[in-house]
PDB file of C-alpha atoms in Angstrom:
ATOM      1  CA  MET A   1     -20.855 -60.742 -45.293  1.00  0.00           C
ATOM      2  CA  THR A   2     -19.107 -60.392 -41.933  1.00  0.00           C
ATOM      3  CA  PHE A   3     -17.680 -57.025 -40.791  1.00  0.00           C
ATOM      4  CA  ARG A   4     -15.436 -55.966 -38.244  1.00  0.00           C
ATOM      5  CA  VAL A   5     -16.897 -52.685 -36.329  1.00  0.00           C
ATOM      6  CA  HIS A   6     -14.878 -50.226 -34.380  1.00  0.00           C
ATOM      7  CA  VAL A   7     -16.771 -48.150 -31.863  1.00  0.00           C
ATOM      8  CA  ARG A   8     -15.432 -45.753 -30.090  1.00  0.00           C
ATOM      9  CA  VAL A   9     -16.516 -43.893 -27.002  1.00  0.00           C
ATOM     10  CA  VAL A  10     -15.326 -40.838 -25.162  1.00  0.00           C
ATOM     11  CA  PRO A  11     -16.425 -39.092 -22.204  1.00  0.00           C
ATOM     12  CA  ARG A  12     -18.328 -36.170 -23.792  1.00  0.00           C
ATOM     13  CA  PRO A  13     -16.064 -32.634 -23.786  1.00  0.00           C
ATOM     14  CA  GLY A  14     -16.473 -30.554 -20.597  1.00  0.00           C
ATOM     15  CA  LEU A  15     -17.011 -33.223 -18.619  1.00  0.00           C
ATOM     16  CA  LEU A  16     -14.626 -34.039 -15.470  1.00  0.00           C
ATOM     17  CA  ASP A  17     -12.441 -37.014 -16.336  1.00  0.00           C
ATOM     18  CA  PRO A  18     -11.184 -38.165 -13.683  1.00  0.00           C
ATOM     19  CA  GLN A  19      -9.289 -40.990 -15.089  1.00  0.00           C
ATOM     20  CA  GLY A  20      -7.925 -39.043 -18.134  1.00  0.00           C
ATOM     21  CA  GLN A  21      -6.300 -36.419 -15.246  1.00  0.00           C
ATOM     22  CA  ALA A  22      -4.982 -39.333 -13.582  1.00  0.00           C
ATOM     23  CA  VAL A  23      -3.225 -40.542 -16.732  1.00  0.00           C
ATOM     24  CA  ALA A  24      -2.095 -37.247 -17.517  1.00  0.00           C
ATOM     25  CA  HIS A  25      -0.327 -36.847 -13.985  1.00  0.00           C
ATOM     26  CA  ALA A  26       0.851 -40.083 -14.630  1.00  0.00           C
ATOM     27  CA  LEU A  27       2.624 -39.487 -18.314  1.00  0.00           C
ATOM     28  CA  ALA A  28       3.701 -36.072 -16.448  1.00  0.00           C
ATOM     29  CA  ALA A  29       5.638 -38.285 -13.881  1.00  0.00           C
ATOM     30  CA  LEU A  30       7.541 -40.461 -16.128  1.00  0.00           C
ATOM     31  CA  GLY A  31       8.837 -38.025 -17.995  1.00  0.00           C
ATOM     32  CA  PHE A  32       6.737 -37.392 -21.045  1.00  0.00           C
ATOM     33  CA  PRO A  33       6.553 -33.641 -21.967  1.00  0.00           C
ATOM     34  CA  GLY A  34       4.175 -32.017 -23.760  1.00  0.00           C
ATOM     35  CA  VAL A  35       1.223 -33.792 -22.887  1.00  0.00           C
ATOM     36  CA  GLY A  36      -1.822 -31.834 -22.337  1.00  0.00           C
ATOM     37  CA  GLU A  37      -5.675 -32.944 -21.739  1.00  0.00           C
ATOM     38  CA  VAL A  38      -6.141 -36.749 -21.454  1.00  0.00           C
ATOM     39  CA  ARG A  39      -9.736 -38.594 -21.881  1.00  0.00           C
ATOM     40  CA  VAL A  40      -9.697 -41.957 -21.516  1.00  0.00           C
ATOM     41  CA  GLY A  41     -12.572 -43.766 -22.783  1.00  0.00           C
ATOM     42  CA  ARG A  42     -13.298 -47.206 -24.436  1.00  0.00           C
ATOM     43  CA  ALA A  43     -13.306 -48.891 -27.676  1.00  0.00           C
ATOM     44  CA  ILE A  44     -15.701 -51.978 -28.721  1.00  0.00           C
ATOM     45  CA  GLU A  45     -15.098 -54.278 -31.589  1.00  0.00           C
ATOM     46  CA  LEU A  46     -17.446 -56.543 -32.692  1.00  0.00           C
ATOM     47  CA  GLU A  47     -18.404 -58.920 -35.341  1.00  0.00           C
ATOM     48  CA  LEU A  48     -21.276 -57.915 -37.234  1.00  0.00           C
ATOM     49  CA  GLU A  49     -22.714 -59.921 -40.128  1.00  0.00           C
ATOM     50  CA  ALA A  50     -24.827 -57.562 -42.512  1.00  0.00           C
ATOM     51  CA  ASP A  51     -25.976 -57.125 -46.418  1.00  0.00           C
ATOM     52  CA  ASP A  52     -23.429 -54.308 -46.627  1.00  0.00           C
ATOM     53  CA  ARG A  53     -21.179 -52.158 -45.363  1.00  0.00           C
ATOM     54  CA  ALA A  54     -24.448 -49.310 -45.044  1.00  0.00           C
ATOM     55  CA  THR A  55     -26.505 -51.937 -42.828  1.00  0.00           C
ATOM     56  CA  ALA A  56     -23.541 -52.583 -40.899  1.00  0.00           C
ATOM     57  CA  GLU A  57     -22.974 -49.043 -39.774  1.00  0.00           C
ATOM     58  CA  ALA A  58     -26.115 -48.224 -39.089  1.00  0.00           C
ATOM     59  CA  ALA A  59     -27.021 -50.861 -36.923  1.00  0.00           C
ATOM     60  CA  ALA A  60     -23.737 -50.234 -35.394  1.00  0.00           C
ATOM     61  CA  THR A  61     -24.890 -47.020 -34.791  1.00  0.00           C
ATOM     62  CA  ALA A  62     -28.494 -47.771 -33.551  1.00  0.00           C
ATOM     63  CA  MET A  63     -26.083 -50.137 -30.703  1.00  0.00           C
ATOM     64  CA  CYS A  64     -24.468 -47.061 -29.384  1.00  0.00           C
ATOM     65  CA  GLU A  65     -27.378 -45.007 -29.136  1.00  0.00           C
ATOM     66  CA  ARG A  66     -29.335 -47.962 -27.205  1.00  0.00           C
ATOM     67  CA  LEU A  67     -26.737 -49.257 -24.946  1.00  0.00           C
ATOM     68  CA  LEU A  68     -22.452 -48.992 -26.060  1.00  0.00           C
ATOM     69  CA  ALA A  69     -22.589 -45.290 -25.235  1.00  0.00           C
ATOM     70  CA  ASN A  70     -24.544 -42.981 -22.876  1.00  0.00           C
ATOM     71  CA  PRO A  71     -25.951 -39.998 -24.659  1.00  0.00           C
ATOM     72  CA  VAL A  72     -25.878 -37.832 -21.400  1.00  0.00           C
ATOM     73  CA  THR A  73     -22.232 -38.451 -21.232  1.00  0.00           C
ATOM     74  CA  GLU A  74     -20.383 -39.709 -23.939  1.00  0.00           C
ATOM     75  CA  ASP A  75     -19.661 -39.366 -28.038  1.00  0.00           C
ATOM     76  CA  PHE A  76     -19.021 -41.888 -29.828  1.00  0.00           C
ATOM     77  CA  THR A  77     -17.759 -42.832 -33.649  1.00  0.00           C
ATOM     78  CA  VAL A  78     -18.664 -46.220 -35.363  1.00  0.00           C
ATOM     79  CA  ALA A  79     -15.868 -47.448 -38.172  1.00  0.00           C
ATOM     80  CA  VAL A  80     -16.736 -50.430 -39.956  1.00  0.00           C
ATOM     81  CA  GLU A  81     -13.900 -52.420 -41.597  1.00  0.00           C
ATOM     82  CA  GLY A  82     -13.702 -54.292 -44.458  1.00  0.00           C
TER      83      GLY A  82
ATOM     84  CA  MET B   1     -53.741 -52.777   3.977  1.00  0.00           C
ATOM     85  CA  THR B   2     -50.567 -53.799   3.463  1.00  0.00           C
ATOM     86  CA  ILE B   3     -47.942 -52.275   1.174  1.00  0.00           C
ATOM     87  CA  ARG B   4     -46.326 -54.687  -0.911  1.00  0.00           C
ATOM     88  CA  VAL B   5     -42.700 -54.272  -2.089  1.00  0.00           C
ATOM     89  CA  ALA B   6     -41.048 -56.313  -4.504  1.00  0.00           C
ATOM     90  CA  VAL B   7     -36.603 -56.097  -4.356  1.00  0.00           C
ATOM     91  CA  ILE B   8     -35.369 -57.183  -7.411  1.00  0.00           C
ATOM     92  CA  ARG B   9     -32.355 -59.140  -7.180  1.00  0.00           C
ATOM     93  CA  PHE B  10     -30.210 -58.346 -10.441  1.00  0.00           C
ATOM     94  CA  PRO B  11     -26.931 -60.744 -10.936  1.00  0.00           C
ATOM     95  CA  GLY B  12     -24.657 -59.037  -8.809  1.00  0.00           C
ATOM     96  CA  SER B  13     -27.006 -57.077  -6.443  1.00  0.00           C
ATOM     97  CA  ASN B  14     -25.407 -57.503  -3.238  1.00  0.00           C
ATOM     98  CA  CYS B  15     -27.695 -55.034  -0.718  1.00  0.00           C
ATOM     99  CA  GLU B  16     -31.199 -57.378  -1.522  1.00  0.00           C
ATOM    100  CA  SER B  17     -31.383 -58.718   1.933  1.00  0.00           C
ATOM    101  CA  GLU B  18     -30.969 -55.649   4.003  1.00  0.00           C
ATOM    102  CA  THR B  19     -33.405 -53.957   2.284  1.00  0.00           C
ATOM    103  CA  LEU B  20     -35.768 -56.982   2.450  1.00  0.00           C
ATOM    104  CA  GLU B  21     -35.672 -57.421   6.080  1.00  0.00           C
ATOM    105  CA  ALA B  22     -35.588 -52.901   6.092  1.00  0.00           C
ATOM    106  CA  ALA B  23     -38.882 -52.989   4.555  1.00  0.00           C
ATOM    107  CA  ARG B  24     -40.397 -56.135   6.429  1.00  0.00           C
ATOM    108  CA  ARG B  25     -39.474 -53.978   9.721  1.00  0.00           C
ATOM    109  CA  ALA B  26     -41.307 -51.300   8.165  1.00  0.00           C
ATOM    110  CA  GLY B  27     -44.519 -53.492   7.991  1.00  0.00           C
ATOM    111  CA  ALA B  28     -44.636 -54.129   4.998  1.00  0.00           C
ATOM    112  CA  THR B  29     -45.326 -57.592   3.065  1.00  0.00           C
ATOM    113  CA  ALA B  30     -41.740 -57.709   0.764  1.00  0.00           C
ATOM    114  CA  GLU B  31     -40.517 -60.176  -1.182  1.00  0.00           C
ATOM    115  CA  LEU B  32     -36.920 -60.491  -3.495  1.00  0.00           C
ATOM    116  CA  LEU B  33     -38.553 -60.390  -7.237  1.00  0.00           C
ATOM    117  CA  ASP B  34     -35.670 -62.437  -9.789  1.00  0.00           C
ATOM    118  CA  TYR B  35     -34.510 -60.072 -12.875  1.00  0.00           C
ATOM    119  CA  ARG B  36     -36.068 -62.629 -15.670  1.00  0.00           C
ATOM    120  CA  ALA B  37     -39.498 -61.728 -13.872  1.00  0.00           C
ATOM    121  CA  THR B  38     -41.775 -60.203 -16.182  1.00  0.00           C
ATOM    122  CA  SER B  39     -44.613 -58.980 -13.784  1.00  0.00           C
ATOM    123  CA  LEU B  40     -44.240 -57.025 -10.129  1.00  0.00           C
ATOM    124  CA  GLY B  41     -46.874 -59.261  -9.041  1.00  0.00           C
ATOM    125  CA  GLY B  42     -49.009 -57.196  -7.451  1.00  0.00           C
ATOM    126  CA  ALA B  43     -46.031 -54.901  -4.984  1.00  0.00           C
ATOM    127  CA  ASP B  44     -47.485 -51.673  -4.820  1.00  0.00           C
ATOM    128  CA  VAL B  45     -43.261 -50.953  -4.595  1.00  0.00           C
ATOM    129  CA  VAL B  46     -40.434 -51.930  -5.883  1.00  0.00           C
ATOM    130  CA  ILE B  47     -36.927 -51.294  -4.757  1.00  0.00           C
ATOM    131  CA  LEU B  48     -33.486 -51.625  -7.012  1.00  0.00           C
ATOM    132  CA  PRO B  49     -31.174 -52.529  -4.513  1.00  0.00           C
ATOM    133  CA  GLY B  50     -27.489 -51.538  -4.407  1.00  0.00           C
ATOM    134  CA  GLY B  51     -24.456 -53.728  -5.082  1.00  0.00           C
ATOM    135  CA  PHE B  52     -22.973 -53.896  -8.743  1.00  0.00           C
ATOM    136  CA  SER B  53     -25.628 -55.648 -11.370  1.00  0.00           C
ATOM    137  CA  TYR B  54     -23.701 -57.315 -14.102  1.00  0.00           C
ATOM    138  CA  GLY B  55     -20.312 -56.370 -12.644  1.00  0.00           C
ATOM    139  CA  ASP B  56     -21.207 -52.700 -13.579  1.00  0.00           C
ATOM    140  CA  TYR B  57     -19.478 -54.131 -17.421  1.00  0.00           C
ATOM    141  CA  LEU B  58     -19.971 -51.256 -19.675  1.00  0.00           C
ATOM    142  CA  ARG B  59     -21.292 -48.498 -17.475  1.00  0.00           C
ATOM    143  CA  SER B  60     -23.030 -49.099 -13.965  1.00  0.00           C
ATOM    144  CA  GLY B  61     -26.901 -50.181 -14.525  1.00  0.00           C
ATOM    145  CA  ALA B  62     -26.362 -50.278 -18.500  1.00  0.00           C
ATOM    146  CA  ILE B  63     -26.632 -53.738 -18.611  1.00  0.00           C
ATOM    147  CA  ALA B  64     -29.352 -54.041 -15.856  1.00  0.00           C
ATOM    148  CA  ARG B  65     -31.520 -51.536 -17.732  1.00  0.00           C
ATOM    149  CA  PHE B  66     -32.485 -54.067 -20.244  1.00  0.00           C
ATOM    150  CA  ALA B  67     -33.003 -57.054 -17.711  1.00  0.00           C
ATOM    151  CA  PRO B  68     -36.788 -58.618 -18.751  1.00  0.00           C
ATOM    152  CA  VAL B  69     -38.220 -57.481 -15.325  1.00  0.00           C
ATOM    153  CA  MET B  70     -37.352 -53.537 -16.246  1.00  0.00           C
ATOM    154  CA  GLN B  71     -40.370 -53.768 -18.772  1.00  0.00           C
ATOM    155  CA  ALA B  72     -42.572 -54.051 -15.359  1.00  0.00           C
ATOM    156  CA  VAL B  73     -40.925 -51.567 -13.346  1.00  0.00           C
ATOM    157  CA  ARG B  74     -40.915 -49.014 -16.395  1.00  0.00           C
ATOM    158  CA  ALA B  75     -45.124 -49.756 -16.815  1.00  0.00           C
ATOM    159  CA  HIS B  76     -44.784 -49.491 -12.862  1.00  0.00           C
ATOM    160  CA  ALA B  77     -43.269 -46.181 -12.810  1.00  0.00           C
ATOM    161  CA  GLU B  78     -45.349 -44.585 -15.563  1.00  0.00           C
ATOM    162  CA  ALA B  79     -48.353 -45.254 -14.057  1.00  0.00           C
ATOM    163  CA  GLY B  80     -47.789 -43.710 -10.696  1.00  0.00           C
ATOM    164  CA  GLY B  81     -46.306 -46.898  -8.606  1.00  0.00           C
ATOM    165  CA  GLY B  82     -43.330 -46.513  -6.210  1.00  0.00           C
ATOM    166  CA  VAL B  83     -39.850 -47.074  -7.703  1.00  0.00           C
ATOM    167  CA  LEU B  84     -37.040 -46.845  -5.272  1.00  0.00           C
ATOM    168  CA  GLY B  85     -33.133 -46.872  -6.408  1.00  0.00           C
ATOM    169  CA  ILE B  86     -30.535 -47.524  -4.006  1.00  0.00           C
ATOM    170  CA  CYS B  87     -27.115 -46.587  -5.489  1.00  0.00           C
ATOM    171  CA  ASN B  88     -27.261 -49.424  -7.988  1.00  0.00           C
ATOM    172  CA  GLY B  89     -30.895 -48.947  -8.269  1.00  0.00           C
ATOM    173  CA  PHE B  90     -30.105 -45.623  -8.836  1.00  0.00           C
ATOM    174  CA  GLN B  91     -27.620 -45.634 -11.484  1.00  0.00           C
ATOM    175  CA  VAL B  92     -30.141 -48.206 -13.239  1.00  0.00           C
ATOM    176  CA  LEU B  93     -32.895 -46.060 -13.220  1.00  0.00           C
ATOM    177  CA  CYS B  94     -30.826 -43.031 -14.797  1.00  0.00           C
ATOM    178  CA  GLU B  95     -29.872 -45.497 -17.701  1.00  0.00           C
ATOM    179  CA  ALA B  96     -33.197 -46.486 -17.915  1.00  0.00           C
ATOM    180  CA  HIS B  97     -34.049 -42.705 -18.135  1.00  0.00           C
ATOM    181  CA  LEU B  98     -36.904 -43.488 -15.314  1.00  0.00           C
ATOM    182  CA  LEU B  99     -34.395 -40.678 -13.913  1.00  0.00           C
ATOM    183  CA  PRO B 100     -32.588 -37.880 -15.632  1.00  0.00           C
ATOM    184  CA  GLY B 101     -28.995 -37.355 -15.834  1.00  0.00           C
ATOM    185  CA  ALA B 102     -26.181 -40.194 -15.489  1.00  0.00           C
ATOM    186  CA  LEU B 103     -23.851 -41.533 -12.174  1.00  0.00           C
ATOM    187  CA  LEU B 104     -19.967 -41.064 -13.217  1.00  0.00           C
ATOM    188  CA  HIS B 105     -16.820 -42.584 -11.363  1.00  0.00           C
ATOM    189  CA  ASN B 106     -16.176 -40.235  -8.504  1.00  0.00           C
ATOM    190  CA  ALA B 107     -14.576 -37.237  -8.913  1.00  0.00           C
ATOM    191  CA  GLY B 108     -11.334 -38.222  -6.859  1.00  0.00           C
ATOM    192  CA  GLN B 109     -11.121 -41.681  -8.801  1.00  0.00           C
ATOM    193  CA  ARG B 110     -11.571 -43.238  -5.438  1.00  0.00           C
ATOM    194  CA  PHE B 111     -14.422 -45.947  -3.880  1.00  0.00           C
ATOM    195  CA  VAL B 112     -15.550 -43.745  -1.031  1.00  0.00           C
ATOM    196  CA  ALA B 113     -17.559 -45.561   1.566  1.00  0.00           C
ATOM    197  CA  ARG B 114     -17.993 -43.488   4.332  1.00  0.00           C
ATOM    198  CA  PRO B 115     -21.111 -41.518   6.775  1.00  0.00           C
ATOM    199  CA  VAL B 116     -22.173 -38.689   5.011  1.00  0.00           C
ATOM    200  CA  ASP B 117     -24.499 -35.883   5.756  1.00  0.00           C
ATOM    201  CA  VAL B 118     -27.941 -35.001   3.697  1.00  0.00           C
ATOM    202  CA  ARG B 119     -30.267 -32.703   3.683  1.00  0.00           C
ATOM    203  CA  ILE B 120     -33.520 -33.972   2.406  1.00  0.00           C
ATOM    204  CA  GLU B 121     -34.804 -31.315   0.301  1.00  0.00           C
ATOM    205  CA  ARG B 122     -38.115 -33.113  -0.710  1.00  0.00           C
ATOM    206  CA  THR B 123     -40.625 -34.793   1.414  1.00  0.00           C
ATOM    207  CA  SER B 124     -43.316 -35.406  -0.863  1.00  0.00           C
ATOM    208  CA  THR B 125     -41.871 -38.489  -2.358  1.00  0.00           C
ATOM    209  CA  ILE B 126     -42.922 -42.317  -1.819  1.00  0.00           C
ATOM    210  CA  CYS B 127     -39.828 -42.572   0.894  1.00  0.00           C
ATOM    211  CA  THR B 128     -38.742 -39.511   2.527  1.00  0.00           C
ATOM    212  CA  GLY B 129     -42.471 -38.329   3.747  1.00  0.00           C
ATOM    213  CA  LEU B 130     -41.871 -39.284   7.479  1.00  0.00           C
ATOM    214  CA  PHE B 131     -38.703 -36.398   7.447  1.00  0.00           C
ATOM    215  CA  ARG B 132     -39.113 -33.234   8.392  1.00  0.00           C
ATOM    216  CA  PRO B 133     -38.208 -31.020   5.732  1.00  0.00           C
ATOM    217  CA  GLY B 134     -34.809 -30.049   5.730  1.00  0.00           C
ATOM    218  CA  ALA B 135     -33.891 -32.484   8.434  1.00  0.00           C
ATOM    219  CA  VAL B 136     -30.411 -33.469   7.809  1.00  0.00           C
ATOM    220  CA  VAL B 137     -29.274 -37.097   8.192  1.00  0.00           C
ATOM    221  CA  ARG B 138     -25.766 -38.677   8.622  1.00  0.00           C
ATOM    222  CA  ILE B 139     -26.432 -42.198   6.655  1.00  0.00           C
ATOM    223  CA  PRO B 140     -23.735 -44.592   5.391  1.00  0.00           C
ATOM    224  CA  GLN B 141     -22.337 -44.815   1.648  1.00  0.00           C
ATOM    225  CA  ALA B 142     -20.183 -46.566  -0.117  1.00  0.00           C
ATOM    226  CA  HIS B 143     -20.050 -45.889  -4.109  1.00  0.00           C
ATOM    227  CA  GLY B 144     -17.345 -45.906  -6.955  1.00  0.00           C
ATOM    228  CA  GLU B 145     -19.702 -43.967  -9.416  1.00  0.00           C
ATOM    229  CA  GLY B 146     -22.082 -41.427  -7.692  1.00  0.00           C
ATOM    230  CA  ARG B 147     -21.164 -38.321  -9.751  1.00  0.00           C
ATOM    231  CA  PHE B 148     -24.402 -36.941 -10.852  1.00  0.00           C
ATOM    232  CA  VAL B 149     -23.798 -35.230 -13.905  1.00  0.00           C
ATOM    233  CA  ALA B 150     -26.605 -33.491 -16.148  1.00  0.00           C
ATOM    234  CA  ASP B 151     -26.835 -30.960 -18.188  1.00  0.00           C
ATOM    235  CA  GLU B 152     -27.297 -27.581 -16.970  1.00  0.00           C
ATOM    236  CA  ALA B 153     -30.453 -27.163 -18.166  1.00  0.00           C
ATOM    237  CA  THR B 154     -31.785 -30.353 -16.549  1.00  0.00           C
ATOM    238  CA  LEU B 155     -30.018 -29.233 -13.517  1.00  0.00           C
ATOM    239  CA  ASP B 156     -32.115 -25.979 -13.559  1.00  0.00           C
ATOM    240  CA  ALA B 157     -35.085 -27.880 -14.039  1.00  0.00           C
ATOM    241  CA  LEU B 158     -34.262 -30.473 -11.217  1.00  0.00           C
ATOM    242  CA  GLU B 159     -33.852 -27.644  -8.787  1.00  0.00           C
ATOM    243  CA  ARG B 160     -36.780 -25.449 -10.426  1.00  0.00           C
ATOM    244  CA  ASP B 161     -39.502 -28.481 -10.158  1.00  0.00           C
ATOM    245  CA  ASN B 162     -37.998 -29.749  -6.575  1.00  0.00           C
ATOM    246  CA  GLN B 163     -37.217 -32.719  -7.711  1.00  0.00           C
ATOM    247  CA  VAL B 164     -33.679 -32.807  -5.556  1.00  0.00           C
ATOM    248  CA  VAL B 165     -34.562 -35.373  -2.910  1.00  0.00           C
ATOM    249  CA  LEU B 166     -31.441 -35.101  -1.005  1.00  0.00           C
ATOM    250  CA  ARG B 167     -28.418 -33.153  -0.831  1.00  0.00           C
ATOM    251  CA  TYR B 168     -24.481 -33.537   0.621  1.00  0.00           C
ATOM    252  CA  VAL B 169     -24.181 -30.622   3.556  1.00  0.00           C
ATOM    253  CA  PRO B 170     -20.955 -29.974   5.108  1.00  0.00           C
ATOM    254  CA  VAL B 171     -20.548 -32.228   8.297  1.00  0.00           C
ATOM    255  CA  PRO B 172     -19.755 -29.875  11.178  1.00  0.00           C
ATOM    256  CA  GLY B 173     -15.808 -30.385  12.589  1.00  0.00           C
ATOM    257  CA  SER B 174     -15.060 -32.850   9.364  1.00  0.00           C
ATOM    258  CA  ASP B 175     -11.726 -31.884   7.116  1.00  0.00           C
ATOM    259  CA  LEU B 176     -13.163 -34.710   4.271  1.00  0.00           C
ATOM    260  CA  PRO B 177     -15.556 -33.307   1.519  1.00  0.00           C
ATOM    261  CA  HIS B 178     -19.072 -33.238   2.246  1.00  0.00           C
ATOM    262  CA  ASN B 179     -19.400 -34.130  -1.456  1.00  0.00           C
ATOM    263  CA  PRO B 180     -18.091 -37.381  -1.776  1.00  0.00           C
ATOM    264  CA  ASN B 181     -18.043 -37.741  -5.562  1.00  0.00           C
ATOM    265  CA  GLY B 182     -18.209 -34.129  -7.270  1.00  0.00           C
ATOM    266  CA  SER B 183     -22.001 -34.958  -7.911  1.00  0.00           C
ATOM    267  CA  ALA B 184     -23.037 -31.643  -9.385  1.00  0.00           C
ATOM    268  CA  ARG B 185     -24.812 -29.366  -6.655  1.00  0.00           C
ATOM    269  CA  ASP B 186     -23.913 -31.460  -4.087  1.00  0.00           C
ATOM    270  CA  ILE B 187     -27.142 -33.561  -5.418  1.00  0.00           C
ATOM    271  CA  ALA B 188     -26.996 -37.335  -3.836  1.00  0.00           C
ATOM    272  CA  GLY B 189     -30.623 -38.418  -4.819  1.00  0.00           C
ATOM    273  CA  ILE B 190     -33.294 -37.271  -6.960  1.00  0.00           C
ATOM    274  CA  CYS B 191     -37.001 -38.124  -8.228  1.00  0.00           C
ATOM    275  CA  ASN B 192     -39.444 -37.375 -11.388  1.00  0.00           C
ATOM    276  CA  PRO B 193     -41.764 -34.590 -10.906  1.00  0.00           C
ATOM    277  CA  ALA B 194     -44.639 -36.813  -9.209  1.00  0.00           C
ATOM    278  CA  GLY B 195     -42.255 -38.324  -6.653  1.00  0.00           C
ATOM    279  CA  ASN B 196     -42.985 -41.659  -7.176  1.00  0.00           C
ATOM    280  CA  VAL B 197     -39.788 -42.519  -8.982  1.00  0.00           C
ATOM    281  CA  VAL B 198     -36.359 -41.827  -6.451  1.00  0.00           C
ATOM    282  CA  GLY B 199     -33.103 -42.606  -6.809  1.00  0.00           C
ATOM    283  CA  PHE B 200     -30.234 -41.927  -4.423  1.00  0.00           C
ATOM    284  CA  MET B 201     -26.679 -42.997  -3.891  1.00  0.00           C
ATOM    285  CA  PRO B 202     -26.985 -43.359  -0.044  1.00  0.00           C
ATOM    286  CA  HIS B 203     -27.518 -47.003   1.821  1.00  0.00           C
ATOM    287  CA  PRO B 204     -30.425 -46.606   4.397  1.00  0.00           C
ATOM    288  CA  GLU B 205     -30.905 -50.225   4.908  1.00  0.00           C
ATOM    289  CA  ARG B 206     -27.199 -50.147   6.333  1.00  0.00           C
ATOM    290  CA  LEU B 207     -28.367 -47.857   9.044  1.00  0.00           C
ATOM    291  CA  ALA B 208     -32.037 -49.176   9.886  1.00  0.00           C
ATOM    292  CA  GLU B 209     -31.616 -51.236  12.986  1.00  0.00           C
ATOM    293  CA  ALA B 210     -30.715 -50.260  16.618  1.00  0.00           C
ATOM    294  CA  THR B 211     -27.582 -53.123  16.861  1.00  0.00           C
ATOM    295  CA  LEU B 212     -25.914 -50.680  13.772  1.00  0.00           C
ATOM    296  CA  GLY B 213     -25.646 -47.603  15.913  1.00  0.00           C
ATOM    297  CA  ASP B 214     -28.729 -45.689  14.195  1.00  0.00           C
ATOM    298  CA  THR B 215     -32.256 -46.285  12.949  1.00  0.00           C
ATOM    299  CA  ILE B 216     -32.211 -43.208  10.954  1.00  0.00           C
ATOM    300  CA  GLY B 217     -32.249 -44.850   7.527  1.00  0.00           C
ATOM    301  CA  GLN B 218     -35.638 -47.239   9.094  1.00  0.00           C
ATOM    302  CA  THR B 219     -36.914 -43.408   8.007  1.00  0.00           C
ATOM    303  CA  PHE B 220     -37.099 -44.608   4.563  1.00  0.00           C
ATOM    304  CA  PHE B 221     -38.644 -47.482   4.662  1.00  0.00           C
ATOM    305  CA  ALA B 222     -41.430 -46.335   6.920  1.00  0.00           C
ATOM    306  CA  SER B 223     -42.104 -43.409   4.882  1.00  0.00           C
ATOM    307  CA  LEU B 224     -42.309 -46.137   2.107  1.00  0.00           C
ATOM    308  CA  VAL B 225     -45.335 -48.043   3.588  1.00  0.00           C
ATOM    309  CA  GLY B 226     -47.029 -45.197   5.233  1.00  0.00           C
ATOM    310  CA  ALA B 227     -45.906 -46.560   9.230  1.00  0.00           C
ATOM    311  CA  PRO B 228     -45.705 -44.182  11.802  1.00  0.00           C
ATOM    312  CA  THR B 229     -41.708 -44.553  12.831  1.00  0.00           C
ATOM    313  CA  SER B 230     -40.691 -46.282  16.004  1.00  0.00           C
ATOM    314  CA  GLY B 231     -39.312 -42.766  17.144  1.00  0.00           C
ATOM    315  CA  ALA B 232     -39.261 -39.341  17.133  1.00  0.00           C
ATOM    316  CA  PRO B 233     -39.728 -37.921  13.412  1.00  0.00           C
ATOM    317  CA  ALA B 234     -36.180 -36.546  12.594  1.00  0.00           C
TER     318      ALA B 234
END
């Protein structure tokens, strides 16, 4: 069956994230109060044909380790829908 | 015997012509090599040039790392063959784990294109042998993602094992930050322990002929082919 997989990749905590800082400054400049640290990553959605949910999750995790995230600088989460 | 150099052209490479010419001027037999090639065709040294391979999609170098030719590059590196990555080529080598660490967006969030001063920290590599140890050279660089990062243990190991090849140093009289991208420990380039795999952000091929004002960049290519430089050592 076809699963919809949501992959979320974010910069490792502790790594300088200039993009996040720029967004935090922009939000402050727009007058949004209370915004603390902002980190910008990327979301990847993919359709995946697999026998079951666990297989889909394992495959997506392997994709993250191999290509979608850089283990040196990024953390990822995988969520399988359906 | 003439050294044979292969300059890989990925989709989105844009410095391959200057790099090829610099290698030829240094006396190498140099050819472009398509990213789909499965062999290096007998090349002694392979150069991964600057540019924006695969549009820098996902992360710079992340997709080029899986180009067919990279299997041959990896085998060449592991057999002790020379591999040089310039700018995007350095990013590809890090993504391929042929060099440690990663290159992230510049701390200032801007593409920075200006000359920088770098110190030659190691001369026992495939491309820095003709420099005087500790020489400072002014060389162009142009990148948006040149901030070298690695965990502290990796950085300590790089320093301990003399794997830092180029380091940004202050430019006398300049108000600009000497480190253009926020790179850890001012690192501009590194190598593997043996010194046969080298990656750095600056572009020596852009300052390698007299009409461009200086030929200091040519020294990297002359070192690569083991040829004497036309001028005095830097």
